[in-house]
Amino acid sequence: KMVASILNTICDQRRKDVAVAKETVSLDELKSQIDAANKEFPFIDFKARLRADAISGVAVVAEIKRASPSKGDIAPKILAGEQGLKYAQAGCAGISVLTEPKWFKGTLEDMRDVRRQVASMERRPAVLRKDFLLDEYQIYEARVYGADTLLLIVAVLEEDDLTALIKCSRSLGMEPLVEVNNDSETKIALRAGAKVIGVNNRNLHSFTVDANTTEDIMATNREELEKNDCMLCALSGIQNRVDVQRYQVLGVETVLVGEALMRSADAARLIRQFRGFDDTVLVKACGFKDVEGAIHAAKAGADFIGLVFAKGSPREVSIEGARAIIDAIRNKKCHAGASTPLLKKKKHVPRFTSADQKKPRVEMLAALRAATAVGPLFVGVFSDQTPEEVLRITEEAELDIIQLSGHEGWENLAFYHPYALINAEHVAGDSTTEALLGKCGDEHEALLLLDTKHPAMTGGTGLTFDWNIAKNVQAARPMFTAGGLGGDNVAQCVLDVSPMAVDASSGMEKVKGVKDPELVYKYVHNAKNARNEKGLIIE
């Protein structure tokens, strides 16, 4: 079944370890401890716990891993209980604890310590035993030491054994996480009845990481996964929020992160970032006319996708074209070969509305981040069109937010409720902060966007303005900075201005009105990594 690899070596050792453990505590003795374990460690439903977080974005399973065969020592002196409590307090849905002693330097006692640390939490994370589980003895061990769930790796098990271990795990109240790495393993997991499937982007034979693995599996198994109500979890190689967003738009509901958290100086902040709840700049990518281009922006990590309905714009999109884009991304049809649904099940209700804009600033910003954490919001961009036309298009296209980019001003904005609004102000060479702020209406009526003033255009000019003005305005109220931004200068804009959000359109094009995938990725990536100089794309 397996080629010669480190995986074989580890599994051979674990079989020996199980044999030794059975000599100390027999399987019957272990089974006799289950009642006491259930009393000390009441279990929670792993899948339900993940889904509770996934509804508001993505569920994070945070891993405790001292070492690995591919990286050697990562954090060899870490105290599992303390680390687990940090993870739990940061809002993770699960804690994965490596219990393999030789290559990963973990123990069953580590898992028990974590379980005890989170015991009193009202909404505690599920505790997962991560190991190379080959024998039902290890399933009983997991429950005795406090596990709510455990990992079963398809690559190390025959199909009959996998089915039997899933059954054994469920008999003890534990819904397992079943790990796959390719299409054939996914089909085995589905036949065995797996309900939570983890796609490992790392090949366990070679330990190389391929981020396309999850997308490839979704492309061929989506229908079966949906039919069986399977939750999909992305494993390995996840470093930041952009990595998470790429998987989210494919339909992944959970991510498992280990090394990045173990090496982080602030693991709690990183967990919040993965979930979309930190203070990283929000990114708007504007002017898409085709499904493929918009999907590329969503995978890159865009928080807002702008669809231009302004008459005569080289980026103008039809209502039908907008709906195709929106349906593809909202319905997670973002992998090769996916088709958009012919019928909508129910009318879309925007996740961020005018009622959210009325909230005090801190609550408003939290609501905006919570909305973007679920997936990108779709912004309709209009310029000097009648309010009636704007509302009609917004409703027919099922947009989330209305952006007024012409000369609409700040009067009568309540006409557009319950839709949230972005209102553009254009910055001229002689503009001042005071004059701009004086022109703007109440920040609870609309989010402010600053763009460069042009005699003939209301957007997409490719021209920047004085960022000192943007910095001063941002200090007074949250806003989007636009105007001439692209991959080459957006990081500097984020550093200089610290805006709530950035917005770009022409800076992602080589040909006017046509988005270039590399420039889209560079813009979004560099905006998100502005404070991480090593992570920037320079070329």
XYZ file of C-alpha atoms in Angstrom:
539
model
C 0.000 0.000 0.000
C 2.833 2.430 0.788
C 6.186 3.189 -0.751
C 9.258 3.145 1.486
C 9.247 6.427 3.405
C 9.556 8.053 6.796
C 5.853 7.256 7.137
C 6.606 3.526 7.062
C 9.342 3.960 9.643
C 7.092 5.879 12.020
C 4.237 3.372 11.653
C 6.557 0.415 12.272
C 7.711 2.096 15.473
C 4.162 2.864 16.586
C 3.161 -0.785 16.165
C 6.034 -1.708 18.466
C 4.980 1.002 20.924
C 1.416 -0.351 21.019
C 2.693 -3.871 21.662
C 4.733 -2.610 24.614
C 1.787 -0.572 25.957
C -0.474 -3.641 25.845
C 1.988 -5.528 28.037
C 1.675 -2.792 30.668
C -2.073 -2.107 30.378
C -4.153 -4.647 28.479
C -6.969 -3.640 26.121
C -9.520 -4.974 28.617
C -7.983 -2.895 31.398
C -8.034 0.146 29.160
C -11.711 -0.422 28.319
C -12.493 -0.654 32.030
C -11.208 2.932 32.435
C -13.633 4.436 29.902
C -16.443 5.144 32.383
C -14.091 7.061 34.678
C -12.690 8.953 31.695
C -16.163 9.927 30.529
C -16.881 11.254 34.003
C -13.641 13.285 34.240
C -13.566 14.284 30.552
C -17.101 14.654 29.165
C -16.769 14.729 25.390
C -18.174 17.306 22.990
C -19.312 16.794 19.400
C -16.247 17.605 17.284
C -18.094 18.286 14.041
C -20.719 20.453 15.743
C -17.998 22.448 17.519
C -16.213 23.119 14.234
C -19.403 24.088 12.452
C -20.360 26.532 15.208
C -17.232 28.562 14.387
C -17.353 27.925 10.629
C -20.751 29.644 10.381
C -19.005 32.928 11.193
C -16.041 32.339 8.901
C -13.601 29.533 9.478
C -12.922 27.191 12.389
C -9.293 26.987 13.517
C -7.765 23.837 14.970
C -4.525 24.917 16.638
C -1.789 22.335 16.982
C 0.780 21.644 19.691
C 3.850 20.207 18.000
C 7.322 20.274 19.550
C 9.122 18.802 16.539
C 8.581 17.086 13.187
C 10.545 14.776 10.887
C 10.812 17.472 8.208
C 11.694 20.471 10.437
C 13.381 18.904 13.464
C 12.895 20.811 16.716
C 10.232 23.535 16.532
C 9.477 24.337 20.185
C 10.943 21.438 22.195
C 10.487 23.055 25.626
C 6.880 24.145 25.230
C 4.470 23.215 28.017
C 1.449 21.665 26.306
C -1.124 22.701 28.908
C -0.047 26.346 28.895
C 0.085 26.506 25.103
C -3.326 24.849 24.815
C -4.884 27.381 27.186
C -3.469 30.261 25.095
C -4.983 28.726 21.992
C -8.345 28.217 23.679
C -8.496 31.778 25.015
C -7.759 33.095 21.499
C -10.884 31.399 20.152
C -9.812 28.205 18.425
C -12.438 25.506 17.830
C -10.058 22.625 18.419
C -6.634 21.823 19.816
C -4.619 19.133 18.092
C -2.014 17.503 20.312
C 0.795 15.404 18.850
C 1.200 12.324 21.034
C 3.952 10.549 19.021
C 7.094 10.604 21.200
C 10.110 9.940 18.961
C 9.778 12.222 15.930
C 7.228 14.734 17.233
C 8.255 14.672 20.924
C 4.681 14.452 22.178
C 2.954 12.331 24.815
C -0.525 11.264 25.894
C 0.108 13.228 29.082
C 0.410 16.375 26.944
C -3.095 15.803 25.648
C -4.468 15.139 29.111
C -2.835 18.347 30.405
C -4.457 20.351 27.617
C -7.849 18.783 28.304
C -7.605 19.647 32.001
C -6.566 23.230 31.274
C -9.659 23.893 29.139
C -12.083 21.882 31.283
C -13.798 24.845 32.938
C -14.271 26.912 29.764
C -17.914 27.478 28.873
C -17.287 27.040 25.129
C -14.151 24.995 25.150
C -12.336 23.723 22.058
C -12.447 20.049 21.129
C -9.227 18.161 21.929
C -7.817 16.014 19.132
C -5.280 13.222 19.435
C -2.914 13.508 16.478
C -0.811 10.416 15.997
C -0.362 7.438 13.723
C -3.318 5.383 14.893
C -3.259 1.802 13.637
C -4.967 -0.217 16.360
C -8.219 0.101 18.328
C -6.062 0.123 21.465
C -4.949 3.650 20.524
C -8.583 4.733 20.120
C -9.359 3.682 23.703
C -6.143 5.348 24.869
C -7.280 8.597 23.271
C -10.598 8.623 25.154
C -9.018 7.620 28.466
C -6.607 10.563 28.186
C -9.372 13.049 27.392
C -9.658 13.237 23.609
C -12.903 14.419 21.990
C -11.668 13.325 18.584
C -8.666 11.789 16.864
C -6.862 11.586 13.549
C -7.105 8.606 11.227
C -4.744 8.680 8.231
C -6.006 6.892 5.118
C -2.447 6.467 3.813
C -1.507 4.126 6.688
C -4.682 2.045 6.875
C -6.400 -0.547 4.714
C -9.984 0.429 3.906
C -11.513 -2.259 6.152
C -9.288 -1.147 9.041
C -10.247 2.505 8.487
C -13.946 1.606 8.546
C -13.483 -0.413 11.739
C -11.546 2.347 13.508
C -14.134 4.971 12.542
C -16.815 2.702 14.021
C -14.765 2.147 17.188
C -14.140 5.873 17.589
C -17.818 6.739 17.196
C -18.796 4.045 19.715
C -16.814 6.087 22.268
C -18.470 9.373 21.263
C -15.624 10.622 19.079
C -16.184 11.723 15.454
C -12.726 11.286 13.877
C -10.853 13.595 11.538
C -9.944 11.440 8.520
C -6.850 12.599 6.644
C -6.406 12.291 2.886
C -3.800 13.507 0.407
C -5.228 12.685 -3.011
C -8.350 11.750 -4.946
C -8.198 7.992 -4.369
C -7.730 8.435 -0.598
C -10.686 10.838 -0.529
C -12.896 8.251 -2.207
C -11.786 5.658 0.364
C -12.619 8.069 3.207
C -16.070 8.708 1.732
C -16.787 4.990 1.325
C -15.720 4.444 4.936
C -18.289 7.032 6.027
C -15.995 9.881 7.105
C -17.845 13.066 8.087
C -14.860 15.341 8.801
C -12.166 15.034 6.147
C -8.788 16.722 6.441
C -6.886 17.340 3.227
C -3.188 17.249 3.995
C -1.371 19.489 1.550
C 1.825 17.779 2.686
C 2.614 14.408 1.128
C 3.425 12.125 4.065
C 5.869 10.054 2.031
C 7.994 12.944 0.724
C 6.887 15.680 3.207
C 6.641 18.186 0.334
C 3.745 20.704 0.444
C 1.454 21.396 -2.520
C -1.219 23.999 -1.797
C -3.209 22.879 -4.860
C -4.007 19.506 -3.258
C -7.197 20.774 -1.600
C -8.440 22.395 -4.804
C -7.744 19.262 -6.851
C -9.718 17.108 -4.390
C -12.632 19.560 -4.341
C -12.705 19.576 -8.142
C -13.486 15.854 -8.353
C -15.313 15.101 -5.082
C -17.428 18.154 -4.277
C -20.786 16.574 -5.097
C -20.112 13.517 -2.935
C -18.756 15.631 -0.079
C -21.884 17.809 -0.096
C -24.232 14.834 -0.392
C -22.665 13.281 2.718
C -22.586 16.619 4.602
C -18.839 16.305 5.055
C -16.819 19.102 6.600
C -13.530 19.791 4.865
C -10.416 20.785 6.795
C -7.217 22.080 5.164
C -4.005 20.817 6.781
C -0.356 21.905 6.436
C 1.376 24.924 4.955
C -0.983 27.573 6.378
C 0.949 30.659 7.443
C -1.444 33.627 7.317
C -4.970 34.907 6.691
C -4.486 34.938 2.905
C -3.757 31.182 2.973
C -6.990 30.675 4.915
C -9.028 32.806 2.496
C -7.796 30.784 -0.459
C -9.222 27.630 1.099
C -12.412 29.339 2.287
C -13.484 30.259 -1.229
C -13.164 26.576 -2.180
C -15.645 25.552 0.521
C -13.193 24.601 3.279
C -14.729 25.244 6.713
C -11.774 24.414 8.981
C -8.017 24.891 8.937
C -5.488 23.076 11.109
C -2.358 25.092 11.850
C 0.705 23.875 13.677
C 4.168 25.171 12.907
C 3.152 28.789 12.247
C 1.506 28.975 15.686
C 4.321 27.174 17.477
C 6.908 29.593 16.040
C 4.786 32.727 16.533
C 5.654 35.239 19.235
C 1.911 35.945 19.568
C -0.051 32.791 18.752
C -3.309 34.264 20.057
C -3.139 37.188 17.614
C -2.341 34.792 14.769
C -5.445 32.709 15.548
C -7.578 35.859 15.457
C -5.908 36.793 12.174
C -6.682 33.381 10.663
C -10.333 33.941 11.572
C -10.328 37.456 10.096
C -10.775 39.213 13.437
C -7.493 41.128 13.785
C -6.608 44.647 12.591
C -4.896 43.736 9.292
C -5.847 46.125 6.488
C -8.938 45.124 4.516
C -8.445 44.857 0.764
C -10.848 45.806 -2.013
C -10.135 44.669 -5.559
C -12.338 46.478 -8.060
C -13.446 46.316 -11.673
C -13.927 42.618 -12.475
C -15.989 41.579 -15.478
C -15.409 37.803 -15.606
C -15.854 34.923 -13.178
C -12.312 33.611 -13.474
C -10.724 36.974 -12.659
C -12.964 37.576 -9.653
C -12.273 34.072 -8.327
C -8.571 34.787 -8.632
C -9.035 37.894 -6.459
C -11.050 35.925 -3.894
C -8.390 33.208 -3.717
C -5.717 35.867 -3.354
C -7.498 37.094 -0.216
C -9.573 40.099 -1.303
C -12.125 41.148 1.334
C -14.265 43.153 -1.086
C -14.802 42.591 -4.802
C -15.917 45.680 -6.673
C -18.278 45.352 -9.631
C -18.594 48.505 -11.720
C -22.015 49.525 -13.034
C -20.988 53.086 -13.922
C -22.091 53.807 -17.496
C -19.293 53.952 -20.061
C -16.588 52.601 -17.776
C -14.116 50.200 -19.435
C -14.833 47.962 -16.424
C -18.635 48.091 -16.656
C -20.253 44.724 -15.979
C -23.792 43.601 -16.781
C -26.201 42.445 -14.086
C -25.994 38.927 -15.534
C -22.179 39.030 -15.485
C -22.217 40.275 -11.895
C -24.593 37.513 -10.815
C -22.354 34.870 -12.407
C -19.373 36.202 -10.445
C -21.292 36.507 -7.179
C -22.945 33.087 -7.408
C -19.657 31.348 -8.212
C -17.910 32.792 -5.156
C -20.816 32.775 -2.698
C -21.627 29.174 -3.535
C -17.950 28.155 -3.262
C -17.839 27.083 -6.914
C -14.249 28.265 -7.129
C -12.364 25.204 -8.336
C -11.631 23.811 -11.771
C -14.648 22.345 -13.525
C -17.207 23.837 -11.124
C -20.509 25.072 -12.473
C -22.725 27.732 -10.935
C -26.182 26.739 -9.689
C -29.100 27.425 -12.002
C -31.485 28.261 -9.191
C -31.016 30.319 -6.052
C -32.398 28.650 -2.931
C -33.243 31.893 -1.127
C -32.798 35.613 -1.451
C -29.439 36.889 -0.308
C -29.350 38.913 2.900
C -26.234 41.140 3.194
C -24.033 40.385 6.209
C -23.174 44.076 6.709
C -25.973 46.641 6.498
C -26.859 50.271 7.197
C -27.881 49.153 10.697
C -24.282 48.015 11.305
C -23.022 51.381 10.052
C -25.128 53.114 12.720
C -23.249 51.347 15.512
C -20.466 53.005 17.529
C -17.194 52.892 15.591
C -15.607 49.955 17.390
C -18.759 47.860 17.020
C -19.170 48.913 13.382
C -15.613 47.868 12.521
C -16.090 44.561 14.346
C -19.283 43.939 12.357
C -17.484 44.735 9.091
C -14.648 42.348 9.905
C -17.107 39.662 10.969
C -18.863 40.047 7.606
C -15.647 39.806 5.574
C -14.452 36.874 7.701
C -17.153 34.708 6.100
C -16.059 35.618 2.581
C -15.621 38.619 0.286
C -18.366 41.229 0.178
C -19.569 42.397 -3.231
C -19.584 46.148 -3.786
C -21.552 47.716 -6.627
C -19.778 50.824 -7.917
C -22.068 53.548 -9.338
C -21.432 57.041 -10.641
C -24.092 59.755 -10.940
C -26.920 57.302 -11.538
C -30.436 57.787 -10.195
C -31.061 56.318 -6.748
C -33.858 54.211 -8.226
C -31.505 52.669 -10.810
C -28.846 52.032 -8.173
C -31.307 50.197 -5.925
C -32.754 48.174 -8.809
C -29.327 46.948 -9.925
C -28.259 46.291 -6.333
C -31.297 44.115 -5.690
C -31.158 42.261 -9.011
C -27.430 41.546 -8.725
C -27.758 40.722 -4.998
C -24.895 42.987 -3.976
C -23.757 43.555 -0.396
C -22.691 47.212 -0.427
C -23.373 50.255 -2.619
C -20.473 52.539 -3.549
C -21.293 56.032 -4.827
C -18.290 57.271 -6.780
C -19.668 60.265 -8.658
C -20.984 63.568 -7.324
C -23.870 62.207 -5.258
C -22.873 63.991 -2.070
C -24.058 63.100 1.438
C -27.718 64.101 1.297
C -30.614 61.610 1.361
C -28.410 58.545 1.795
C -31.161 56.904 3.844
C -32.896 56.222 0.508
C -30.477 53.318 -0.017
C -31.138 51.599 3.311
C -30.895 48.799 4.383
C -27.792 48.578 2.180
C -24.492 49.735 3.625
C -22.779 52.524 1.712
C -19.324 53.628 0.651
C -19.198 57.262 -0.456
C -16.252 58.567 -2.470
C -14.609 61.948 -2.057
C -12.050 63.036 -4.655
C -8.773 64.601 -3.545
C -7.361 67.414 -5.691
C -3.854 68.829 -5.623
C -4.974 71.738 -3.439
C -7.263 69.707 -1.137
C -6.786 69.937 2.630
C -7.737 67.541 5.379
C -10.019 70.118 6.975
C -11.878 70.858 3.756
C -12.386 67.174 2.968
C -13.662 66.346 6.429
C -15.944 69.386 6.248
C -17.560 68.058 3.049
C -18.179 64.585 4.474
C -21.385 63.639 6.186
C -21.760 61.517 9.305
C -19.495 58.446 9.319
C -22.511 56.388 10.414
C -24.244 57.173 7.114
C -21.490 55.836 4.855
C -17.932 54.571 4.888
C -15.585 57.092 3.316
C -13.400 56.350 0.289
C -10.717 58.807 -0.849
C -9.761 58.723 -4.533
C -7.775 60.993 -6.811
C -9.659 63.848 -8.472
C -9.636 63.810 -12.268
C -11.418 66.202 -14.652
C -13.004 63.439 -16.728
C -13.040 60.293 -14.528
C -14.517 59.375 -11.138
C -12.337 56.279 -10.628
C -9.734 54.028 -12.187
C -7.445 56.990 -12.908
C -4.180 55.249 -11.996
C -3.118 58.447 -10.184
C -2.177 58.787 -6.530
C -2.795 61.762 -4.236
C -1.025 63.105 -1.128
C -1.101 60.244 1.387
C -0.549 62.670 4.254
C -4.124 63.813 3.703
C -5.289 60.192 3.776
C -3.354 59.615 7.004
C -4.962 62.635 8.647
C -8.456 61.666 7.499
C -7.980 58.082 8.719
C -7.055 59.485 12.131
C -10.458 61.177 12.194
C -12.622 58.385 10.734
C -12.206 54.903 9.169
C -11.783 54.995 5.392
C -10.690 53.322 2.170
C -7.621 54.707 0.420
C -7.806 54.435 -3.383
C -6.148 56.182 -6.303
C -3.234 54.718 -8.252
C -2.647 51.764 -5.951
C -1.142 48.479 -7.132
C 1.316 45.821 -6.071
C 4.321 48.150 -6.256
C 3.075 50.837 -3.876
C 0.225 49.429 -1.773
C 2.485 48.188 1.030
C 3.991 51.658 1.416
C 0.495 53.154 1.447
C -0.531 50.797 4.255
C 2.594 51.709 6.238
C 2.223 55.471 5.676
C -1.542 55.826 6.062
C -2.685 52.843 8.213
C -6.057 52.886 6.424
C -8.982 50.700 7.388
C -8.964 49.448 3.795
C -7.265 49.934 0.432
C -8.848 49.850 -3.016
C -7.355 49.290 -6.467
C -8.559 48.786 -10.017
C -6.325 50.023 -12.856
C -3.208 49.086 -10.846
C -4.113 45.424 -11.437
C -4.228 45.832 -15.234
C -1.722 45.740 -18.089
C -4.504 46.401 -20.602
C -7.224 48.890 -19.614
C -10.283 47.089 -18.254
C -8.628 43.650 -18.202
C -7.340 42.305 -14.894
C -3.945 40.578 -14.909
C -3.847 37.584 -12.505
C -0.245 38.218 -11.410
C -0.910 41.900 -10.709
C -4.103 41.039 -8.803
C -2.223 38.590 -6.607
C 0.701 40.973 -6.080
C -1.621 43.814 -5.014
C -3.639 41.766 -2.528
C -0.595 39.895 -1.193
C 1.507 43.018 -0.654
C -1.356 44.871 1.018
C -1.857 42.024 3.488
C 1.895 41.605 4.052
C 2.778 45.305 4.271
C 4.213 44.924 7.765
C 6.129 41.778 6.828
C 8.951 43.043 4.600
C 10.257 39.538 3.877
C 6.826 38.496 2.612
C 6.521 41.193 -0.072
C 6.594 40.434 -3.793
C 9.111 42.931 -5.185
C 9.457 42.034 -8.865
